Amino acid sequence: MARPAVNAEGVSKRFGATVALDGVDFAVACGEIHAVVGENGAGKTTLIRILGGVHRPDRGVVRVDGVERHFVSPRDAIAAGIVTIPQELRLVPALSIAENIALGDLPVRRFGPLALIDRTRMYEQAREVLAELDFAPDPRAAVASLGFAERQLVAIAKALRRRCRVFILDEPTAALEQREITRLFSVLARMQRQGTAIIYISHRLDEVAAIGDRCTVLRDGRVAALATRGAFTADDLAAAMTGGAAKQAVTASLAGGDPLLDTRPDGTTHFRLRAHEVVGLAGLLGSGTDRMMRGLFGAGNEAARVEVAGEQRRLASPRDAIAAGIGMVPGERSLGLIMNQSVRDNILLPNLDTLSRMGYLDRDAGDRIVAEVMELVDIRPRQPSLKVGALSGGNQQKVILAKWLARRVAVLLLDDPTQGIDVAAKAQIHALIGDVVARGGGALIYSSDLGELARLCDRVLAVRQGRVMASLDRRAGIDESKLRNAIGG
Amino acid sequence: ATAQQNVTIGVSLAQDDNPFYIAMLRGIRGRAQELGWDVATVSANEDKLKQINGVQDLIARGVKGILISPIDAVGVNAAYDAAAAAKIPIVSVARGSTSPNQTIHVAMDEKQIGRDIAEWTARRLGGKGKVALLMGPSGAPTFRNLGDGYSEVMAKYPGIEIVFRSDGPLTRERGVKQAEDVLVAHPDLTAIYTANDDVALGAMQAVNAANRKGKTLVTGMNGVPPALRAVKEENLAMTVELNPGEWGRLGVDVLAAFLKGDKVEPRVFIKHVIIDGANVDAKLPKT
Amino acid sequence: MTKLSLRFDPRMKRTLNTWNLAGQMPLLSLILLCAATAVLTNRFLSPFNLTNILVQSSIMAVIAMGMTFVIVGGGFDLSVGSTAALSGCVAGMVMLEAGIAAGVAAGILAGAAVGLANGVVIAFLNVNPFITTLGTMVLVRGVVFLITGGAPVSGESGLPSEFVAFGSGRFLGIHYLVWIPAVLLAVLSFVMHATPYGRRIYATGGGREAAYLSGVAVRRVIASTYVWCGGLAGVAGVMLAARLQSGQPTAGEFYELTAIAAVVLGGASLQGGEGTLYKSVIGVFIMIVLGNALNLLNVDSYWQRVAVGAVIIAAAAAERLRSHRASSQ
Amino acid sequence: MTKLSLRFDPRMKRTLNTWNLAGQMPLLSLILLCAATAVLTNRFLSPFNLTNILVQSSIMAVIAMGMTFVIVGGGFDLSVGSTAALSGCVAGMVMLEAGIAAGVAAGILAGAAVGLANGVVIAFLNVNPFITTLGTMVLVRGVVFLITGGAPVSGESGLPSEFVAFGSGRFLGIHYLVWIPAVLLAVLSFVMHATPYGRRIYATGGGREAAYLSGVAVRRVIASTYVWCGGLAGVAGVMLAARLQSGQPTAGEFYELTAIAAVVLGGASLQGGEGTLYKSVIGVFIMIVLGNALNLLNVDSYWQRVAVGAVIIAAAAAERLRSHRASSQ
Ligand SMILES: Nc1ncnc2c1ncn2[C@@H]1O[C@H](COP(=O)(O)OP(=O)(O)OP(=O)(O)O)[C@@H](O)[C@H]1O
Ligand SMILES: Nc1ncnc2c1ncn2[C@@H]1O[C@H](COP(=O)(O)OP(=O)(O)OP(=O)(O)O)[C@@H](O)[C@H]1O
Ligand SMILES: [Mg+2]
Ligand SMILES: [Mg+2]
């Protein structure tokens, strides 16, 4: 292997009592794609944040081209040619797409000492990099007007635009469709040929197996395995990550109970969810699945009129929906959780009414429920007083599910619930959905991963422009390619 | 028949939430009504720029003359300049200005009032004791002058010591709080000077609560009815009657004389009267 | 993790864990301040002065508790000073006509009504709380002057003597004025921490969208915090009228800034979702003890301002130490 | 999309697209206010009165521009009023000793120094901006009283006559005091919209973390906004001294609230990242025209407060119409 472009030697990092990294060695060479995988909370993000100048290691050193460097801020790392696409989307919603892409390095025209923004060039550059991803929004539109996955593309474009020697991607594909992923990979391949060192973090192990030259597996803050291309398969990685064999996802039960949720037969969006049934929503970026989901939860612009368990209901707010036995896991975690509050408070939030004893809160009952559901969902650490913001992504997602499981809702609306979640946690979440369905509930699930839908669902509805265009039934067989055709991908 | 075209005069108050100015405005309005004049009022709430702006607005409105209680002797001179430029007479009432464009000043002798209060207090104390000064808002010249007059006289009494001195807003609440604290620091305090009756009434409460009634004299200033009642009940040792209503009437009369073309002295003084147990009965509003 | 430990309030547990320094900065600042003053003047710890401090703090403590509701809910209220003045004057006017009980009730209701107006505009019309309550601050002050003609409200012969006596009276050796915030603190702490409603306030302030998607009626919760704030400002206004033996139309100026400062010194976040009633009260004590100390030490009133400004900043900086580790930037 | 259209500033384009209503609420409010007043009194549109309005707005406009920097950067500044008083007094004192130019420079520098202190504490010590600038507001006022002894600064025979003349003089028929904000508006708008530095302010206010990860020196940017704000408050303080023909230690009280109200009326978000200088100036005009109109109409000063409060809330509510669609709940 060539000389590393950047490497970490024996880096350790603690956050309070948590040891996020413990003596990790890591290196990436020019022209190499080095994948990093590991369970949620294994320390992947912490590692690349150290390389990117966000955190300073407690022990160990970072070298760039063999020279020891002590980055004080991301600015230093960027100046050294290390550019990162962070895991949590970091864009400025009020600024335009082009400004976000150029931020930190705005193109200027100089008039003597005066440097003015060169807007023409800024828009051109934005258009160019966005085109590489097959994405052509108006670069002058505000980022706030974009959907979650579209913002992900902008974040990628932003990093692509920086000429860099080391390119770090922290779960860039978590919310993306196959089409965008393919585009991204071809861009990465080109950069690789040009000699860029690439660090690629993902939970989609087949992806990793496909593009990684080498792969580091982190477990509990240590390097559990380091393998080169050809020497590992997705299953090997899963085994190394968890320290044992992973279960594959469940297959759904046989469908067909009483109708649980029936949208008004207003033509194109009509569908029905029955007990014991998992229905999928599939759609491309901007197809409106998220709006459909919010609408059903009473959080759309207009009240939803639906039949729940055979009863006509008007859902004007999430409160109405919850009262009708519906729970939703939103696509963005920050919408599902109050980050600076404890796991306990978050889980109890939708359950407060049931814990009210003549106006006051039954703490003991609350604690029992929290303990029970944390056990059931396997939230780690089992510490109800921990702030949710300090949990890893997978555990955060489980907390959102726990809120609704504690309430025993009949209908779960899940907007990309396994996005950014490790294989083991993903299997657990699938199992939990299975449990809900088994005890007579129903689930409506959107996923950016069509394979997941194909495995999980009894029926998948293909959505385009907010309308249900087709319905694929499990009995007729569902597979990824059929789905892709149905949604127009 | 001469007042067919109604004359409007402008009034610019330093504040609109102080009983003194409220009473003064009432006097102005009363006298103006007798003359068949209209009154346009603006209030600055102790903001100098706002006072200049208000006077400009009055000029824009086309008033024939302006009565102003300037917040500062220099700071609002631009208002006087603007009036002069528009050839409108501008009469200071109560507070005064250094502006050459001030037409007339209907004034009180602030330093002299301060001296009179001090003399009265010193006599009562027999030339011995500890005194606290609760003065007016920082930077307001009237209250600085009052305090200076007061301190000047007290300096002549070796037996009297000023142990506390503080600026603050003219509110009853502040009177209570600061008097409470001073009485902790100096339990043997013999007199509290206050710049205003509201402060005095607050200080008086603290004195009574500390069981110092009669032992710590509280003096007021302005002569508002509740203060007169307190003097009557011997809770307040004395206050000074300024009769702001009368003051306002005088201001209108002076302006009227000037507009008629009569000769008026540039400074017209209003009398102040010390009110204590001896003469309070005559001053109490009849019930 | 044993079954037993689950029965503890996690909040209490966290507090215990970190008692030593973090989270208790406001209390430490207060103790430091008191100790320094006690060293400089022996009168500070006299029973008489301690009583003073309690009484002086009482009114602001009630206002700061109301402000805590609003700030925890993610809002802001500049109108509390004007509201207190309104309540005091309304209470006085009604009292002179219809007796003490009616007066007190009217005063508190007037405050709650202002709070309701604020709450509706802010929560349901989505107007910025800063600008809304700035508007009500000015507007309500105008209303106070209009109804009183700018003159203090005390009638011909003063407010009813029982009411005036209440302003300086004691029960078990403690002023009534001090009992009120003490009882309110106990009751309201229960509301904030032990009722579903209280938890919803924290949730709404901590993440409005997430709370909404969890079925919290966020608008109603937000509006309700302003009603608390207005109602408590009303209580404070009535207390103030008792203490000043009159309804004072000019009372309460700058109360809003003092109250917000106290709440922030008590560790609340103006982002919402954080804050504790008793710590806000500690914040009030810091402000009041500081003023008391400077008066006792006969510090020049100009230097007093310098000292107050410096201490506010220093106390806030000390409080930052606590959250320093928590925030990465 | 043609090549040509790319050359437009997108902001302008966006503004044009939505000109009809959204985004121009402040201007519409102002026009409505002017129209209503003009109907009620024919004196409103007299040249004398229009000049009045311009001069009256000038000083607050300068302060509001500084406040816009801070608010766009995600901050808050309560200390501008005290800072303006400090600058006016420092300018006066230095001017009496060392001439006009030195005085003006000293005044502005004093303001910038206060801003720098605020900025360092807020950006680098991470202390809450509300509490920090509340502290400086009180502290700086104390300093002003200390250096002036509480008395206005005008020397034995007044400030230099050229300086006083400047306060009422004109150039091309327009007051100098009006030229200053006009020129500043042009220059500073350019800074905010056409330079990378300006965009970094928006980015920092709109998403501090994102800006930080993009390599923006967020702390330096934030600190710099306070320096602008302090420096511009310094300019305003010097203008005020010229207008008041003296340095006034008590000047500038409540300016902070008026300035913040103007900026928010101009559509800025107290969350940061949004706001435009010229709209903040429109916000100032709304406040000043309102006062002017009420004076011309001889509205009682108590009713004036009621009207000002109501209009502030109404204008803010109108401005909400714009962003209404954006907020989902
Ligand atoms: N700022 C922080 N404060 C406290 N704990 C933290 C912080 N950042 C990370 N951690 C903890 O460090 C551990 C490693 O986190 P890290 O984000 O690196 O995991 P990850 O491998 O990226 O997980 P994921 O797949 O969920 O993104 C976790 O236990 C996490 O809770
Ligand atoms: N999001 C963040 N995560 C972690 N640390 C942060 C973050 N934001 C700021 N910091 C801390 O702030 C410090 C300074 O940040 P920043 O680069 O904004 O300051 P600066 O003064 O502009 O830079 P410099 O001092 O290097 O010139 C960094 O060293 C870092 O520790
Ligand atoms: Mg991660
Ligand atoms: Mg740095």
mmCIF file of C-alpha atoms and ligand atoms in Angstrom, chain A residues 15 18-20 38-47 49 55 87 170-171 203 390-394 420, chain C residues 328, ligand 1:
data_model
loop_
_atom_site.group_PDB
_atom_site.id
_atom_site.type_symbol
_atom_site.label_atom_id
_atom_site.label_comp_id
_atom_site.label_asym_id
_atom_site.label_seq_id
_atom_site.Cartn_x
_atom_site.Cartn_y
_atom_site.Cartn_z
ATOM 1 C CA PHE A 15 -16.725 11.815 26.285
ATOM 2 C CA THR A 18 -17.931 7.011 27.392
ATOM 3 C CA VAL A 19 -14.827 5.747 25.679
ATOM 4 C CA ALA A 20 -15.592 6.550 22.054
ATOM 5 C CA GLY A 38 -19.240 -0.645 12.779
ATOM 6 C CA GLU A 39 -22.297 -0.694 14.947
ATOM 7 C CA ASN A 40 -23.975 2.481 16.028
ATOM 8 C CA GLY A 41 -21.779 4.094 18.598
ATOM 9 C CA ALA A 42 -18.692 2.141 17.577
ATOM 10 C CA GLY A 43 -16.777 5.391 17.131
ATOM 11 C CA LYS A 44 -16.769 5.927 13.363
ATOM 12 C CA THR A 45 -17.904 9.513 13.459
ATOM 13 C CA THR A 46 -15.589 10.296 16.318
ATOM 14 C CA LEU A 47 -12.647 8.959 14.324
ATOM 15 C CA ARG A 49 -14.126 14.103 13.399
ATOM 16 C CA HIS A 55 -12.359 16.950 17.993
ATOM 17 C CA GLN A 87 -23.161 12.673 9.260
ATOM 18 C CA ASP A 170 -19.968 9.922 6.880
ATOM 19 C CA GLU A 171 -23.000 7.892 5.827
ATOM 20 C CA HIS A 203 -24.134 0.903 7.260
ATOM 21 C CA ALA A 390 -25.609 11.828 23.729
ATOM 22 C CA LEU A 391 -26.867 8.526 22.258
ATOM 23 C CA SER A 392 -25.641 7.079 19.008
ATOM 24 C CA GLY A 393 -27.888 7.382 16.000
ATOM 25 C CA GLY A 394 -29.223 3.861 16.187
ATOM 26 C CA GLY A 420 -28.218 5.381 9.241
ATOM 27 C CA SER C 328 -18.880 21.131 21.936
HETATM 28 N N1 LIG E 1 -20.255 14.941 21.908
HETATM 29 C C1 LIG E 1 -20.420 13.770 22.543
HETATM 30 N N2 LIG E 1 -20.719 13.759 23.859
HETATM 31 C C2 LIG E 1 -20.872 12.582 24.525
HETATM 32 N N3 LIG E 1 -20.771 11.381 23.954
HETATM 33 C C3 LIG E 1 -20.492 11.325 22.632
HETATM 34 C C4 LIG E 1 -20.311 12.524 21.865
HETATM 35 N N4 LIG E 1 -20.050 12.165 20.588
HETATM 36 C C5 LIG E 1 -20.053 10.811 20.567
HETATM 37 N N5 LIG E 1 -20.318 10.305 21.790
HETATM 38 C C6 LIG E 1 -20.385 8.868 22.153
HETATM 39 O O1 LIG E 1 -19.236 8.249 21.638
HETATM 40 C C7 LIG E 1 -19.557 6.981 21.122
HETATM 41 C C8 LIG E 1 -19.122 6.908 19.678
HETATM 42 O O2 LIG E 1 -19.965 7.761 18.903
HETATM 43 P P1 LIG E 1 -19.817 7.937 17.333
HETATM 44 O O3 LIG E 1 -20.734 9.053 16.950
HETATM 45 O O4 LIG E 1 -18.429 8.054 16.957
HETATM 46 O O5 LIG E 1 -20.431 6.585 16.793
HETATM 47 P P2 LIG E 1 -20.661 6.112 15.299
HETATM 48 O O6 LIG E 1 -19.854 4.901 15.124
HETATM 49 O O7 LIG E 1 -20.457 7.214 14.368
HETATM 50 O O8 LIG E 1 -22.195 5.711 15.399
HETATM 51 P P3 LIG E 1 -23.369 5.871 14.298
HETATM 52 O O9 LIG E 1 -23.282 4.709 13.404
HETATM 53 O O10 LIG E 1 -24.619 5.801 15.116
HETATM 54 O O11 LIG E 1 -23.178 7.168 13.636
HETATM 55 C C9 LIG E 1 -21.041 6.795 21.337
HETATM 56 O O12 LIG E 1 -21.204 6.052 22.532
HETATM 57 C C10 LIG E 1 -21.568 8.158 21.534
HETATM 58 O O13 LIG E 1 -22.678 8.149 22.399
#
